[in-house]
Coordinates of C-alpha atoms in Angstrom, one line a residue:
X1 CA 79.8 181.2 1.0
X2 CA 82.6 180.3 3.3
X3 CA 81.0 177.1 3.8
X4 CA 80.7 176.2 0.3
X5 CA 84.2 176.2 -0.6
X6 CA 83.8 179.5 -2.6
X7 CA 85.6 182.1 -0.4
X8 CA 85.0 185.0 0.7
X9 CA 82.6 186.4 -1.8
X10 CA 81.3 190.7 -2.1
X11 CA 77.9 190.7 -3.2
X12 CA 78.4 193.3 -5.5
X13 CA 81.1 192.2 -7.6
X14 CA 79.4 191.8 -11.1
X15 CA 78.7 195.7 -10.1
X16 CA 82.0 196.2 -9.4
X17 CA 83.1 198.5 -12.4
X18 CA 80.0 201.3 -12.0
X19 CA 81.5 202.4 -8.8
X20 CA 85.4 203.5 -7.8
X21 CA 84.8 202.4 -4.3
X22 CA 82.7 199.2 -5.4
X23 CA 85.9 198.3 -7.8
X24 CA 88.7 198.5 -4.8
X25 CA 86.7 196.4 -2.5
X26 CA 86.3 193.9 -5.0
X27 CA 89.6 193.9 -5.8
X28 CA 90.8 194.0 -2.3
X29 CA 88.2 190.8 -1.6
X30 CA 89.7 188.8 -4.5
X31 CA 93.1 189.1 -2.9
X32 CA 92.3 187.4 0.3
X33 CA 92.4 183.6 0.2
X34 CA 90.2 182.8 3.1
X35 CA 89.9 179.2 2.1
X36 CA 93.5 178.8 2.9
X37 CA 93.8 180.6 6.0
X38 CA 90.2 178.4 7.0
X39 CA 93.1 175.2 6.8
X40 CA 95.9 176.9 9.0
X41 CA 93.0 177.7 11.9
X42 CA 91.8 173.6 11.7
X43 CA 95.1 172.8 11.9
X44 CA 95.4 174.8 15.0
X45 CA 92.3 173.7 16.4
X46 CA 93.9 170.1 15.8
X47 CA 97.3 170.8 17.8
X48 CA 96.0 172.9 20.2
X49 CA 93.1 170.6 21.0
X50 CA 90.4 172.7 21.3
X51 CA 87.8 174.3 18.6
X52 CA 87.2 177.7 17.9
X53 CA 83.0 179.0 17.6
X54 CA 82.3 179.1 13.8
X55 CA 82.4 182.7 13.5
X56 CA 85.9 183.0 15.2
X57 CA 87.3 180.4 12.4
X58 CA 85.8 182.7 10.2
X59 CA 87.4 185.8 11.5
X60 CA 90.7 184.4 12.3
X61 CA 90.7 183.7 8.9
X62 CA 89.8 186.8 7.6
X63 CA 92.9 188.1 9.8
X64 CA 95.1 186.0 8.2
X65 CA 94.5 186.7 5.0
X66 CA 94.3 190.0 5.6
X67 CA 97.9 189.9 7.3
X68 CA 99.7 188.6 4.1
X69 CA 98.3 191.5 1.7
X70 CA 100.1 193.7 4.7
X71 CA 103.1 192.2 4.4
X72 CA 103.5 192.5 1.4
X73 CA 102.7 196.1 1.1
X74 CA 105.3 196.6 3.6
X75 CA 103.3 197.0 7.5
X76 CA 104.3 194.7 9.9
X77 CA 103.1 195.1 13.5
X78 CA 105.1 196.2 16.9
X79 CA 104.7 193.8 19.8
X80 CA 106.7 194.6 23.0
X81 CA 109.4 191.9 23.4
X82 CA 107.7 191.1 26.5
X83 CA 104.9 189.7 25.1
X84 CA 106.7 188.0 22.3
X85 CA 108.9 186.1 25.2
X86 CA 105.5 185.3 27.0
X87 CA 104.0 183.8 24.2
X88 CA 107.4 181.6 23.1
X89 CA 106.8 180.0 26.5
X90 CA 103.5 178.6 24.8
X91 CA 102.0 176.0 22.8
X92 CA 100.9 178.5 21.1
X93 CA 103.9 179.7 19.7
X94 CA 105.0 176.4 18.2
X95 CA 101.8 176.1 16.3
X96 CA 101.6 179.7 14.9
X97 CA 105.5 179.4 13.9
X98 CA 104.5 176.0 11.8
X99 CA 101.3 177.8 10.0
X100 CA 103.5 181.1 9.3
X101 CA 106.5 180.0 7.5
X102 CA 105.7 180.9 4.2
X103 CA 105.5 184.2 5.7
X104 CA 109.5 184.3 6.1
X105 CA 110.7 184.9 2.7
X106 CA 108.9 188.8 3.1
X107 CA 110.6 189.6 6.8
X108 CA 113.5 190.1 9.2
X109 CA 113.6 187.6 11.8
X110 CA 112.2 190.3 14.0
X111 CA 109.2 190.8 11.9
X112 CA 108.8 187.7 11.1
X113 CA 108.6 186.9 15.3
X114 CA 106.6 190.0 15.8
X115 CA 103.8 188.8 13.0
X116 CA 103.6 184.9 14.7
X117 CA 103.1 187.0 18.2
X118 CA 100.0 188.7 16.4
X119 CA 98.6 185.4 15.2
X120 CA 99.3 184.0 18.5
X121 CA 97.7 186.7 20.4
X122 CA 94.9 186.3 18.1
X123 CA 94.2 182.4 18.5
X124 CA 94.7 183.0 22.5
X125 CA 91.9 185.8 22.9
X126 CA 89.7 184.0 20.0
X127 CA 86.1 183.0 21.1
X128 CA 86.2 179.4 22.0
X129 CA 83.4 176.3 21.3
X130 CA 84.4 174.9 24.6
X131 CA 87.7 175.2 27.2
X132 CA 90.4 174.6 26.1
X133 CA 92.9 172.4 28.8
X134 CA 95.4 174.9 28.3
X135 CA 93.5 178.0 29.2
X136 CA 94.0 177.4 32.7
X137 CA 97.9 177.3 32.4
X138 CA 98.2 180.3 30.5
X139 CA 98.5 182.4 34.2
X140 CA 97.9 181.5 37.7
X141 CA 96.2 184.9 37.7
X142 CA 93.6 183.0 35.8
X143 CA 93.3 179.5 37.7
X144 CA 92.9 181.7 40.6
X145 CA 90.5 184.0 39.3
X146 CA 88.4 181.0 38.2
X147 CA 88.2 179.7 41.1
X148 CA 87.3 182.7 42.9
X149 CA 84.3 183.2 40.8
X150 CA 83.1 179.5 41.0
X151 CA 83.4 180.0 45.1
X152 CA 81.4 183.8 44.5
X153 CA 79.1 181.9 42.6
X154 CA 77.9 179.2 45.2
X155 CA 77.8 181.2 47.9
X156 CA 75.7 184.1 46.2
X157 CA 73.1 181.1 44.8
X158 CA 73.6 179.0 48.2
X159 CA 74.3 176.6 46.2
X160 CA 77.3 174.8 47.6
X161 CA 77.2 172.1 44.5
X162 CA 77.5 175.3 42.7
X163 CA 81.7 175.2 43.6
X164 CA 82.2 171.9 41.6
X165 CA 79.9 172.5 38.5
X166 CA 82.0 171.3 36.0
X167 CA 79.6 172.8 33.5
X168 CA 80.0 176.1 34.9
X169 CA 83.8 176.5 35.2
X170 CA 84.1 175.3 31.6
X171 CA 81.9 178.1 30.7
X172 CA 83.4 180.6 32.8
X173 CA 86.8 179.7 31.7
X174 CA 86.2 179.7 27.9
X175 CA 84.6 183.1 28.0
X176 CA 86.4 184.8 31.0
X177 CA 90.2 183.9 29.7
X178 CA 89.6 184.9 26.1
X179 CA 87.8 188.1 27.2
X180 CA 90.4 189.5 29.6
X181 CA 92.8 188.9 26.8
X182 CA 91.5 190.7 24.0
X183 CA 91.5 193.5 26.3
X184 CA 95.2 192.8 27.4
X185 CA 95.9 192.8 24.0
X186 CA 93.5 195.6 22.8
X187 CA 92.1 193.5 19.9
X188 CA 88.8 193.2 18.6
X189 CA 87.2 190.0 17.5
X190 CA 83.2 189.9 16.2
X191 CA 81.3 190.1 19.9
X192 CA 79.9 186.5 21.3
X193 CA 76.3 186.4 21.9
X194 CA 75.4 189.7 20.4
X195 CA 71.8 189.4 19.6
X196 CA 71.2 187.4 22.8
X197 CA 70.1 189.1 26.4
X198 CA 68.4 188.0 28.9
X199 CA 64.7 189.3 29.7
X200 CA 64.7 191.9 32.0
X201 CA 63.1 189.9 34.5
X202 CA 66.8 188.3 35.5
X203 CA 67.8 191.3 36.9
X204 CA 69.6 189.3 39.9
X205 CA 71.8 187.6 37.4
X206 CA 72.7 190.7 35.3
X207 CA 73.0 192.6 38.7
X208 CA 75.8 190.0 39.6
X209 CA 77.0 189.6 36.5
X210 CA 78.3 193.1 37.1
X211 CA 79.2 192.6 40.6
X212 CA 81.9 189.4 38.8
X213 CA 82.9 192.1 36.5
X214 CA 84.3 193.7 39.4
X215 CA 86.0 190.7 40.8
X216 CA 87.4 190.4 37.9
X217 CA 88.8 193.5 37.4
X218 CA 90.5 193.4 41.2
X219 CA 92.3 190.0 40.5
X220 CA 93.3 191.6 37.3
X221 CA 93.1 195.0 35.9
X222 CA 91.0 194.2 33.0
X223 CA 87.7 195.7 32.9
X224 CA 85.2 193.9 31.0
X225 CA 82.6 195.8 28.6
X226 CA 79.4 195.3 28.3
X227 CA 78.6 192.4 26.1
X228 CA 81.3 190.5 28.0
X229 CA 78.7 190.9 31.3
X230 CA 76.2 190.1 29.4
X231 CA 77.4 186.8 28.1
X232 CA 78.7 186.5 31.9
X233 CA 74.8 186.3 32.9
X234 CA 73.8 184.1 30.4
X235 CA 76.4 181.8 32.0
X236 CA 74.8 182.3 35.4
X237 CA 71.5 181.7 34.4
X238 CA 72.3 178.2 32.8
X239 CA 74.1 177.3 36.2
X240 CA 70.9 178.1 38.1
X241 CA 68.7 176.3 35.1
X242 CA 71.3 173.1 35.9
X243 CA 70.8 173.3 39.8
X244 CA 67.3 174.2 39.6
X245 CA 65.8 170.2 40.0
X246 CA 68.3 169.9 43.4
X247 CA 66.2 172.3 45.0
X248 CA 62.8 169.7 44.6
X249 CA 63.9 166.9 46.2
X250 CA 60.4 166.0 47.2
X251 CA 57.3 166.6 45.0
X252 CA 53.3 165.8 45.5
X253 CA 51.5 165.3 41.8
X254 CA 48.1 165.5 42.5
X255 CA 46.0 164.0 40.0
X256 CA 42.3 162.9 40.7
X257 CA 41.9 161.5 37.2
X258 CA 42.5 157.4 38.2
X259 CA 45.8 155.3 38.0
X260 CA 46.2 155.2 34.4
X261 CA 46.2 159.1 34.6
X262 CA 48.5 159.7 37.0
X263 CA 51.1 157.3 35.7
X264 CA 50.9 158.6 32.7
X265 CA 52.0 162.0 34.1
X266 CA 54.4 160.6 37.1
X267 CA 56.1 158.8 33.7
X268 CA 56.2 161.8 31.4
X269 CA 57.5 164.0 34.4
X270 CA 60.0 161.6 35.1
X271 CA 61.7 161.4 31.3
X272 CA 61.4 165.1 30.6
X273 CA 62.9 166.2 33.9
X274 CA 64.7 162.8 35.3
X275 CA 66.2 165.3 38.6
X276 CA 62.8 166.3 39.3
X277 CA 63.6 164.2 42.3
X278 CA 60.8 162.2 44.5
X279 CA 56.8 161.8 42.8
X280 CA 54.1 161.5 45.1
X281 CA 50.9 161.1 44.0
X282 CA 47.9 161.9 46.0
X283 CA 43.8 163.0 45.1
X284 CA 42.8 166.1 46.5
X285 CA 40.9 164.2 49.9
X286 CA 44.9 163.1 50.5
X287 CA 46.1 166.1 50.6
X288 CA 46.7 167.8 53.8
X289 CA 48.5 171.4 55.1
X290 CA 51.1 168.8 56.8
X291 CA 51.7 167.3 53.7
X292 CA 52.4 170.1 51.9
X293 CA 54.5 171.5 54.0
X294 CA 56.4 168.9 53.7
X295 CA 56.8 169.4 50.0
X296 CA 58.8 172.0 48.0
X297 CA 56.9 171.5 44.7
X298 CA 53.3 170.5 43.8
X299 CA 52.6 169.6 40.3
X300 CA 48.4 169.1 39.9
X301 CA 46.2 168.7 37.3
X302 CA 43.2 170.3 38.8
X303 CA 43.0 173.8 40.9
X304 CA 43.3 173.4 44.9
X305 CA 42.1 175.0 47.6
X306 CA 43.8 178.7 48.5
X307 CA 44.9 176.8 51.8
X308 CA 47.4 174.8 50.3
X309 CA 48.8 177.7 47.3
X310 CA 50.6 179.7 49.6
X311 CA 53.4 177.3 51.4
X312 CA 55.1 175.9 48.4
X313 CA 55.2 176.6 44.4
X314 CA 51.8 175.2 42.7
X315 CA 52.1 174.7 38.7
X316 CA 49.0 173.3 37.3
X317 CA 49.2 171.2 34.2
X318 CA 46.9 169.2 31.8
X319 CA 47.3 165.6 32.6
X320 CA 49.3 164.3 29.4
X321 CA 51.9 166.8 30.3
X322 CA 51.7 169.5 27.2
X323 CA 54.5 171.5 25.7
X324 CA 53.5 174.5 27.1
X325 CA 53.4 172.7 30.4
X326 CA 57.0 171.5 30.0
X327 CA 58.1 174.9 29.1
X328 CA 56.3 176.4 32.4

């Protein structure tokens, strides 16, 4: 209903009246302007130049609205000075200060700094779309801890391409930074990813997923729960998914169908999997033990001889290519 301009709506409203409880959640419901607090996140997303996932917008905006029935009930928060000097040093700080100012007319200047510091601390450890350019800057203790996972990374894959994956420092950014600080900052925020795990049959990644969990924790002190890991294999997976066509840089299609066969295939190959790296095609009387051993992939639309099977990968596949064959 969030979406449709409407709110935040309780499903039970029209209810509302047969039931105490039922009554004061409606009531407390109808007091939160969520549509208004959806504006003061977009126009964060705009200065800060990044984008929140949907369901942080929609919690950051439940917070807000929440945090204006506090005030005005008369709770404000405690944040050590500290912090509240940390975050002034911040973009961050600027932009909660602009979104907040109505809030002034119900606080102290100390409350009033102490409740920007909570939306602050709230748009910093919020899940992210993407990285954010300024995640990095936040701490060196981050930058370096980045880096030290990238390096962890590529060496534990042999992957030394693995180091510069754009892809993959984005992803470890975006997740790690926000993660360690909503422990930092002991909130809570709706968990990322948490009807998706990987299939038991990636134990390596979910084995090292831990083992980063512990690197970060040395460069840091934070100690990452569970569905943090988990989303931390997801990430590891997708690197190895990305660098997976490097490792074929040479493949043998055999295909004893006729030309207009094996084009056919070598084509489709080529536009679904354009890294798949070097096609030949040879029939079955081509094919030799030196040849494949020279290959590190052989794609063939027929079943060969147990000779050849055990040097390199085999995947057999129907000669127009189907989906399941794609998805193999």
């Amino acid at each position: 209903d969030v979406y449709k301009r409407q709110g935040l709506t309780y499903t039970l409203a029209n209810d509302a009246h047969l039931l105490p409880l039922s009554q004061q959640i409606n009531t407390l419901v109808s007091a939160w302007d969520i549509q208004a607090s959806i504006g003061k996140v977009a126009y964060a997303e705009a200065q800060l130049g990044g984008r929140f996932s949907d369901n942080a917008v929609l919690h950051l905006s439940l917070m807000m609205a929440i945090q204006n029935q506090r005030i005005e009930a008369g709770y404000t928060l405690d944040v050590p000075q500290e912090r509240i000097e940390w975050l002034q040093s911040l973009a961050v700080w600027h932009v909660t200060d602009t979104i907040s100012k109505g809030l002034k007319r119900w606080l102290t200047a100390e409350a009033y700094e102490r409740e920007i510091a909570g939306i602050a601390m709230h748009f910093l450890a919020a899940n992210r779309h993407g990285l954010w350019h300024s995640d990095l800057d936040l701490d060196r203790t981050f930058a370096d801890l980045i880096a030290t996972l990238m390096a962890n990374i590529a060496t534990k894959y042999d992957q030394p391409d693995l180091s510069q994956d754009s892809s993959l420092k984005a992803g470890l950014a975006a997740h790690v930074i926000p993660a360690c600080l909503r422990q930092r900052f002991g909130l809570w925020t709706p968990t990322a990813n948490a009807s998706a795990t990987l299939s038991p049959k990636y134990e390596f990644e979910q084995a090292f997923a831990q083992q980063l969990g512990k690197d970060i924790a040395q460069h840091t002190d934070i100690h990452l729960p569970a569905a943090e890991i988990n989303t931390l294999a997801m990430l590891l997976r997708a690197a190895f998914i990305r660098e997976q066509p490097h490792r074929y840089d040479r493949v043998i299609v055999v295909c004893p169908s006729g030309m207009a066969t094996a084009q056919l295939l070598t084509a489709r190959l080529k536009a679904h999997f354009p890294r798949l790296g070097n096609l030949e095609v040879l029939s079955i009387r081509e094919l030799n033990l030196e040849k494949v051993k020279s290959a590190q992939l052989i794609l063939t639309t027929v079943p060969l001889p147990g000779l050849f099977t055990t040097h390199v990968p085999v995947i057999q596949v129907h000669p127009l290519l189907l989906p399941e064959d794609i998805a193999t």
